[in-house]
Short mmCIF file of C-alpha atoms and ligand atoms in Angstrom, two decimals:
data_model
loop_
_atom_site.label_atom_id
_atom_site.label_comp_id
_atom_site.label_asym_id
_atom_site.label_seq_id
_atom_site.Cartn_x
_atom_site.Cartn_y
_atom_site.Cartn_z
CA MET A 1 0.03 -0.13 -0.18
CA PRO A 2 1.39 3.64 -0.59
CA SER A 3 2.40 5.92 2.08
CA ILE A 4 -0.71 7.76 3.72
CA THR A 5 0.31 10.85 1.53
CA ASP A 6 -2.41 13.78 2.94
CA PRO A 7 -4.23 12.62 5.91
CA ALA A 8 -4.28 16.31 6.94
CA GLY A 9 -6.06 17.39 3.28
CA TYR A 10 -8.17 14.32 3.67
CA TRP A 11 -9.78 15.69 6.81
CA ASP A 12 -10.12 18.85 5.65
CA ARG A 13 -12.18 18.36 2.76
CA TYR A 14 -14.37 15.67 5.10
CA GLY A 15 -15.04 18.87 7.18
CA ARG A 16 -15.73 21.69 4.96
CA GLY A 17 -18.64 18.78 4.68
CA VAL A 18 -20.03 18.78 8.03
CA ALA A 19 -23.40 20.81 8.15
CA ASP A 20 -22.96 24.09 10.13
CA GLU A 21 -25.28 24.27 13.32
CA THR A 22 -25.66 27.20 15.29
CA PRO A 23 -24.24 26.67 18.93
CA GLU A 24 -27.49 26.14 20.55
CA ASP A 25 -28.52 23.34 17.68
CA ALA A 26 -24.80 21.99 18.54
CA LEU A 27 -25.33 21.60 21.62
CA LYS A 28 -28.42 19.36 22.14
CA ASN A 29 -27.04 15.55 22.02
CA ALA A 30 -23.51 17.05 22.24
CA PHE A 31 -21.74 14.35 23.91
CA GLY A 32 -22.77 11.00 22.62
CA TRP A 33 -20.89 8.01 21.47
CA CYS A 34 -23.08 6.11 18.76
CA GLN A 35 -23.88 7.79 15.20
CA TYR A 36 -27.88 7.56 16.40
CA GLU A 37 -28.06 11.14 18.44
CA GLY A 38 -29.36 10.72 21.78
CA HIS A 39 -28.68 6.98 21.70
CA GLY A 40 -26.78 4.82 24.35
CA PRO A 41 -24.12 6.17 27.25
CA GLY A 42 -22.92 9.43 27.45
CA ASP A 43 -20.31 11.26 28.85
CA GLU A 44 -20.75 9.26 32.20
CA LEU A 45 -18.85 6.73 30.60
CA LEU A 46 -15.64 9.30 31.45
CA GLY A 47 -16.25 9.28 35.26
CA ASP A 48 -15.83 12.26 36.80
CA PRO A 49 -12.71 14.17 35.34
CA LEU A 50 -11.62 17.76 35.96
CA THR A 51 -9.47 17.78 32.74
CA THR A 52 -10.20 15.76 29.43
CA LEU A 53 -8.38 15.65 26.24
CA GLU A 54 -10.37 14.26 22.81
CA LEU A 55 -8.10 12.59 19.96
CA GLY A 56 -10.11 14.04 17.14
CA HIS A 57 -12.36 16.62 17.93
CA GLY A 58 -14.09 17.83 14.57
CA ARG A 59 -16.49 20.30 15.28
CA GLY A 60 -15.74 20.22 19.34
CA ASN A 61 -19.22 19.96 20.18
CA ALA A 62 -18.25 17.32 22.73
CA VAL A 63 -15.44 19.14 23.98
CA ALA A 64 -17.71 22.44 24.11
CA ALA A 65 -20.46 19.99 26.35
CA LEU A 66 -17.88 18.99 28.89
CA ALA A 67 -16.63 22.39 28.84
CA THR A 68 -19.99 23.92 29.88
CA MET A 69 -20.23 21.30 32.76
CA GLY A 70 -16.93 22.98 34.37
CA ILE A 71 -14.29 20.64 33.10
CA THR A 72 -11.61 21.60 31.63
CA ALA A 73 -11.73 20.49 28.09
CA THR A 74 -9.24 19.90 25.03
CA GLY A 75 -9.44 18.79 21.65
CA VAL A 76 -6.54 17.82 19.34
CA ASP A 77 -7.72 17.70 15.53
CA LEU A 78 -5.12 17.11 12.27
CA SER A 79 -7.41 19.42 10.01
CA PRO A 80 -6.91 23.08 10.23
CA VAL A 81 -10.48 23.16 8.30
CA GLN A 82 -12.34 21.28 11.84
CA VAL A 83 -9.80 23.31 14.45
CA GLU A 84 -10.85 26.99 12.46
CA ALA A 85 -14.45 25.52 12.71
CA ALA A 86 -14.36 24.30 16.55
CA HIS A 87 -12.50 27.60 17.26
CA ALA A 88 -15.31 29.63 15.24
CA ARG A 89 -18.23 28.07 17.21
CA TRP A 90 -16.73 27.70 20.79
CA GLY A 91 -13.91 30.46 21.00
CA GLU A 92 -15.53 31.85 23.68
CA LEU A 93 -16.76 29.28 25.66
CA ALA A 94 -13.98 29.32 29.04
CA ASN A 95 -12.62 25.94 29.37
CA ALA A 96 -12.93 25.03 25.68
CA HIS A 97 -9.27 24.42 24.25
CA PHE A 98 -8.47 23.40 20.59
CA GLU A 99 -5.21 22.14 19.33
CA ARG A 100 -4.01 21.65 15.58
CA GLY A 101 -2.03 18.29 15.09
CA ASP A 102 -1.39 14.97 14.74
CA VAL A 103 -2.59 13.22 18.15
CA LEU A 104 0.76 11.12 18.51
CA ASP A 105 2.79 14.37 18.05
CA PHE A 106 0.99 15.93 20.29
CA LEU A 107 0.36 13.21 22.76
CA ILE A 108 4.66 12.60 22.78
CA THR A 109 5.55 16.24 23.12
CA THR A 110 3.25 17.58 26.02
CA ASN A 111 3.91 16.93 29.32
CA ARG A 112 0.22 17.47 30.76
CA ARG A 113 -1.83 14.56 31.58
CA TRP A 114 -5.55 14.19 31.33
CA ASP A 115 -8.59 12.46 33.86
CA ALA A 116 -9.59 11.36 30.77
CA ILE A 117 -8.74 10.75 27.22
CA TYR A 118 -11.88 9.89 24.79
CA SER A 119 -12.31 9.83 21.18
CA ILE A 120 -15.56 9.81 19.57
CA TRP A 121 -15.12 7.91 15.96
CA GLY A 122 -12.03 9.77 16.00
CA ALA A 123 -8.18 9.33 15.65
CA VAL A 124 -8.01 5.93 17.27
CA TRP A 125 -9.85 4.32 14.12
CA PHE A 126 -6.94 5.83 11.85
CA THR A 127 -3.87 5.82 14.24
CA ASP A 128 -2.07 2.59 14.48
CA PRO A 129 -3.08 1.00 18.10
CA ASN A 130 0.71 -0.55 18.95
CA VAL A 131 2.11 2.88 19.18
CA LEU A 132 -0.99 5.36 20.03
CA LEU A 133 -2.22 3.14 23.30
CA PRO A 134 1.24 3.59 25.13
CA ALA A 135 1.41 7.40 24.26
CA VAL A 136 -2.44 7.46 25.46
CA LEU A 137 -1.35 5.66 29.22
CA ASP A 138 1.36 8.09 29.37
CA ARG A 139 -0.46 10.96 29.64
CA LEU A 140 -3.10 9.52 31.88
CA ALA A 141 -3.41 10.71 35.02
CA PRO A 142 -3.33 7.74 37.43
CA GLY A 143 -6.76 5.78 37.60
CA GLY A 144 -7.75 7.98 34.63
CA ARG A 145 -9.87 6.67 31.79
CA LEU A 146 -9.41 6.32 27.80
CA VAL A 147 -13.02 5.56 26.09
CA PHE A 148 -13.71 5.58 22.66
CA SER A 149 -16.05 4.41 19.63
CA HIS A 150 -16.36 3.93 16.09
CA ALA A 151 -17.71 1.12 13.94
CA PRO A 152 -17.29 -2.46 14.68
CA HIS A 153 -15.72 -4.28 12.67
CA ILE A 154 -17.07 -6.82 9.71
CA PRO A 155 -17.19 -10.13 10.22
CA ASP A 156 -15.06 -12.42 8.67
CA THR A 157 -13.37 -9.80 7.29
CA THR A 158 -9.20 -9.54 8.25
CA THR A 159 -8.45 -7.17 11.44
CA GLY A 160 -5.85 -5.04 11.85
CA ALA A 161 -4.89 -1.85 9.23
CA ILE A 162 -7.77 -1.50 6.30
CA GLY A 163 -6.54 0.22 3.50
CA MET A 164 -8.94 2.81 1.64
CA TRP A 165 -8.66 5.04 -1.10
CA ALA A 166 -9.52 8.37 0.16
CA ALA A 167 -9.76 10.46 -2.52
CA GLY A 168 -12.20 8.15 -4.50
CA TYR A 169 -11.55 5.48 -7.28
CA THR A 170 -11.01 8.48 -10.19
CA GLY A 171 -9.22 11.17 -8.15
CA ALA A 172 -5.55 11.38 -6.56
CA GLN A 173 -3.57 7.93 -4.71
CA VAL A 174 -4.43 9.12 -1.25
CA ALA A 175 -4.43 6.17 1.48
CA MET A 176 -5.73 5.66 4.54
CA ALA A 177 -5.81 2.97 7.12
CA ARG A 178 -8.12 2.36 9.96
CA TRP A 179 -7.49 -0.31 12.83
CA SER A 180 -10.08 -2.52 13.03
CA TYR A 181 -10.57 -5.35 15.78
CA HIS A 182 -13.46 -7.31 17.61
CA PRO A 183 -14.18 -6.35 21.08
CA ASP A 184 -12.02 -9.35 22.16
CA GLN A 185 -9.22 -8.04 20.74
CA TRP A 186 -9.31 -4.77 21.70
CA THR A 187 -9.31 -6.05 25.18
CA GLU A 188 -6.44 -8.10 24.55
CA LEU A 189 -4.56 -5.22 22.97
CA LEU A 190 -5.33 -2.65 25.63
CA THR A 191 -4.43 -5.03 28.57
CA ARG A 192 -1.18 -5.69 26.89
CA HIS A 193 -0.46 -2.56 26.65
CA GLY A 194 -1.18 -2.24 30.62
CA TYR A 195 -4.56 -0.88 30.73
CA THR A 196 -6.98 -2.70 33.18
CA GLU A 197 -10.84 -2.67 33.70
CA VAL A 198 -11.54 -2.87 30.11
CA HIS A 199 -14.64 -3.31 29.26
CA ALA A 200 -15.17 -3.52 25.22
CA ARG A 201 -18.31 -4.54 23.39
CA VAL A 202 -20.33 -3.67 20.34
CA LEU A 203 -23.33 -1.75 21.24
CA PRO A 204 -26.56 -2.60 18.85
CA ALA A 205 -28.16 0.46 16.75
CA PRO A 206 -31.65 1.69 17.53
CA ASP A 207 -32.88 -1.18 15.34
CA PRO A 208 -30.82 -4.21 15.68
CA ALA A 209 -30.85 -4.94 12.10
CA ASN A 210 -28.64 -1.67 11.57
CA VAL A 211 -25.03 -1.24 12.14
CA GLY A 212 -24.12 -0.94 15.76
CA THR A 213 -21.44 0.89 17.16
CA LEU A 214 -18.01 -0.69 18.86
CA LEU A 215 -17.57 0.92 22.37
CA VAL A 216 -14.59 0.35 24.52
CA GLU A 217 -13.66 1.93 28.21
CA SER A 218 -10.48 1.20 29.76
CA ARG A 219 -8.67 2.93 33.15
CA ARG A 220 -4.94 3.42 33.86
CA ARG A 221 -4.15 1.72 37.35
CA ARG A 222 -3.91 3.84 40.10
C1 SAM B 1 -15.16 10.92 11.54
S1 SAM B 1 -14.49 12.54 12.13
C2 SAM B 1 -15.14 12.77 14.14
C3 SAM B 1 -14.80 14.18 14.52
C4 SAM B 1 -15.78 14.22 15.90
N1 SAM B 1 -14.93 13.09 16.90
C5 SAM B 1 -17.22 13.83 15.56
O1 SAM B 1 -17.97 12.96 16.40
O2 SAM B 1 -17.82 14.52 14.95
C6 SAM B 1 -13.22 12.06 12.70
C7 SAM B 1 -11.82 13.15 13.25
O3 SAM B 1 -10.86 12.79 13.67
C8 SAM B 1 -9.58 13.67 13.01
N2 SAM B 1 -8.58 13.24 13.07
C9 SAM B 1 -8.10 11.76 12.17
N3 SAM B 1 -7.04 11.04 12.51
C10 SAM B 1 -6.39 12.14 13.05
C11 SAM B 1 -4.61 11.98 13.59
N4 SAM B 1 -4.16 11.16 13.50
N5 SAM B 1 -4.40 13.29 14.26
C12 SAM B 1 -5.64 14.40 15.25
N6 SAM B 1 -7.31 14.28 14.35
C13 SAM B 1 -7.09 13.08 13.66
C14 SAM B 1 -9.74 14.18 11.73
O4 SAM B 1 -9.56 15.53 11.36
C15 SAM B 1 -11.83 14.16 11.95
O5 SAM B 1 -11.68 15.41 12.45
#
């Protein structure tokens, strides 16, 4: 597979396609792990954090929702389009902070720690977990949580890095990868990298015939 040539450009194109909402509308159901609005658990999976970090915040709605609760909420995102849009929508909100960059670069160059680090269909899906999981663990406060969601693995297909042509089949050769595993494989990966209290599952869709959500909870030891 060709190397990943332009991930920021891919996410900028994606970000330009995200519908604009008023801040009031964006805050309704802003924090959810699922692709179905108002479905499934919410921010209670983060525990009772004073500080949070979102990996791949997109428009920043979840960061904003946490900030309105008094949490010092930070997000990091690769896409300049998404980061600018988050600043434009939430820049006035005290406690909401948005950083531009690749999550790995960000995690390995900061000396900060967070009570909870999370990702909602975000950067965890697009980053090699064998590199990302140690970097996140290092930046979690003792007892801190890593929680993330994205699409479940497609049964009877190969797990691991799944390549895709990100600019379509008639466009430039922009190669991207998503890392996809079954819940028991996420449990093994997280446990091997030193996480504890791992709970990985697929949450059914409201209509169980539709695609569910992979949801993974874990902690750093106290
Ligand atoms: C599908 S969007 C989800 C955004 C948001 N979490 C939401 O639920 O609306 C994925 C986001 O992850 C960001 N992203 C992907 N890979 C990343 C990386 N390596 N570092 C930082 N952000 C990344 C993208 O720029 C994009 O904004």
